[in-house]
Amino acid sequence: MNYKLLLLGLFSFAIFLFGSEAAFVKMTNAKCQSYNKSWVEVHYCRLKAYSRNKTSLNVNLTVLEPANNIHLRFKMMKRANGYKPFLWDYTIDACEFMRKRNHPVAKMFWNMMKDVSTVNHTCPYVGLQTLSDLHRVEIPLPMPTGEYLLLLDWMFDRRPQFASNVYFTFVEDPYIKS
Ligand SMILES: *[C@@H]1O[C@H](CO)[C@@H](O)[C@H](O)[C@H]1NC(C)=O
Ligand SMILES: *[C@@H]1O[C@H](CO)[C@@H](O)[C@H](O)[C@H]1NC(C)=O
Ligand SMILES: *[C@@H]1O[C@H](CO)[C@@H](O)[C@H](O)[C@H]1NC(C)=O
Ligand SMILES: *[C@@H]1O[C@H](CO)[C@@H](O)[C@H](O)[C@H]1NC(C)=O
């Protein structure tokens, strides 16, 4: 990463921290799907209108059998004649992450949800899992204005079990355009 980009990143992060209204993220849709209903049952996966420019994400699902081996693939897409891969495509060991917080991008997402979810513990996961009213969504990186899609694919024992995909609009801060 070059210095200029790093500085821009830090600068925009500072702007988010201090609550600038200039660059913002708005979630526009959420879609969850279980691939294996004998392991994961999705009850609820919806956005709620929070204010004019803000929505909150609410997810409620049940893990029917204990999950001890969980991987998450998160892949970001940007809309341009359909959705194209953009910037992030990582697969992480979620159980290891919950013990070590060892992935910076995952950590950024974790920080947004840690206070509003029930997943604040290490593996295994079993039973009702919720994400309630997640609205503090911040992306501390300079990105172009546009429509994005974050694909979150959850694997238990290395096999896909469910997806939780979030569509959002990002509007860049006009003052930090390089
Ligand atoms: C919210 O939307 C209004 C009208 O579109 C706009 O004037 C305002 O700056 C927006 N607020 C944020 C935080 O972007
Ligand atoms: C689906 O879930 C069941 C119950 O936990 C599990 O035994 C089975 O291996 C899963 N199937 C796949 C393809 O992961
Ligand atoms: C989760 O969804 C189920 C089924 O719709 C509902 O019975 C339950 O009250 C919900 N729990 C929470 C914590 O939202
Ligand atoms: C869960 O949350 C509490 C309070 O926010 C925190 O002190 C604790 O370290 C968290 N535990 C894990 C495993 O993240």
XYZ file of N, CA, C and O in Angstrom, residues 70-75 88-94 103 106 153 155 158:
72
model
N -15.852 -23.265 11.388
C -16.586 -22.263 10.614
C -15.623 -21.415 9.797
O -14.644 -20.894 10.346
N -15.908 -21.314 8.527
C -15.143 -20.414 7.681
C -16.088 -19.412 7.057
O -17.247 -19.730 6.773
N -15.583 -18.220 6.887
C -16.379 -17.168 6.262
C -15.630 -16.665 5.043
O -14.449 -16.312 5.131
N -16.342 -16.650 3.927
C -15.768 -16.008 2.745
C -16.472 -14.679 2.573
O -17.706 -14.645 2.484
N -15.744 -13.589 2.589
C -16.394 -12.325 2.286
C -15.787 -11.709 1.045
O -14.588 -11.578 0.907
N -16.691 -11.398 0.185
C -16.301 -10.950 -1.136
C -17.109 -9.706 -1.464
O -18.341 -9.730 -1.353
N -12.130 -6.764 -2.057
C -11.958 -7.805 -1.053
C -12.499 -9.141 -1.494
O -13.623 -9.229 -1.998
N -11.721 -10.175 -1.280
C -12.210 -11.542 -1.421
C -11.334 -12.387 -0.501
O -10.224 -12.758 -0.857
N -11.825 -12.585 0.699
C -11.046 -13.307 1.697
C -11.847 -14.473 2.234
O -13.073 -14.387 2.339
N -11.161 -15.518 2.596
C -11.799 -16.590 3.357
C -11.047 -16.686 4.672
O -9.821 -16.815 4.679
N -11.772 -16.572 5.753
C -11.109 -16.632 7.053
C -11.670 -17.782 7.885
O -12.812 -18.208 7.698
N -10.837 -18.225 8.799
C -11.260 -19.212 9.779
C -11.930 -18.421 10.907
O -11.262 -17.741 11.688
N -13.261 -18.500 10.971
C -14.004 -17.659 11.908
C -13.741 -18.051 13.363
O -13.737 -17.189 14.243
N -7.461 -10.733 11.676
C -7.610 -10.278 10.296
C -8.140 -8.846 10.288
O -9.242 -8.598 10.776
N -11.664 -8.243 8.577
C -12.705 -8.898 9.365
C -12.913 -8.152 10.681
O -14.040 -7.993 11.153
N -20.445 -15.699 2.750
C -20.775 -17.118 2.645
C -20.194 -17.857 3.826
O -18.989 -17.791 4.055
N -19.355 -21.264 5.893
C -19.126 -22.698 5.705
C -18.932 -23.361 7.056
O -18.175 -22.836 7.893
N -16.288 -26.916 6.220
C -15.823 -26.657 4.854
C -16.904 -26.739 3.786
O -16.604 -26.749 2.593
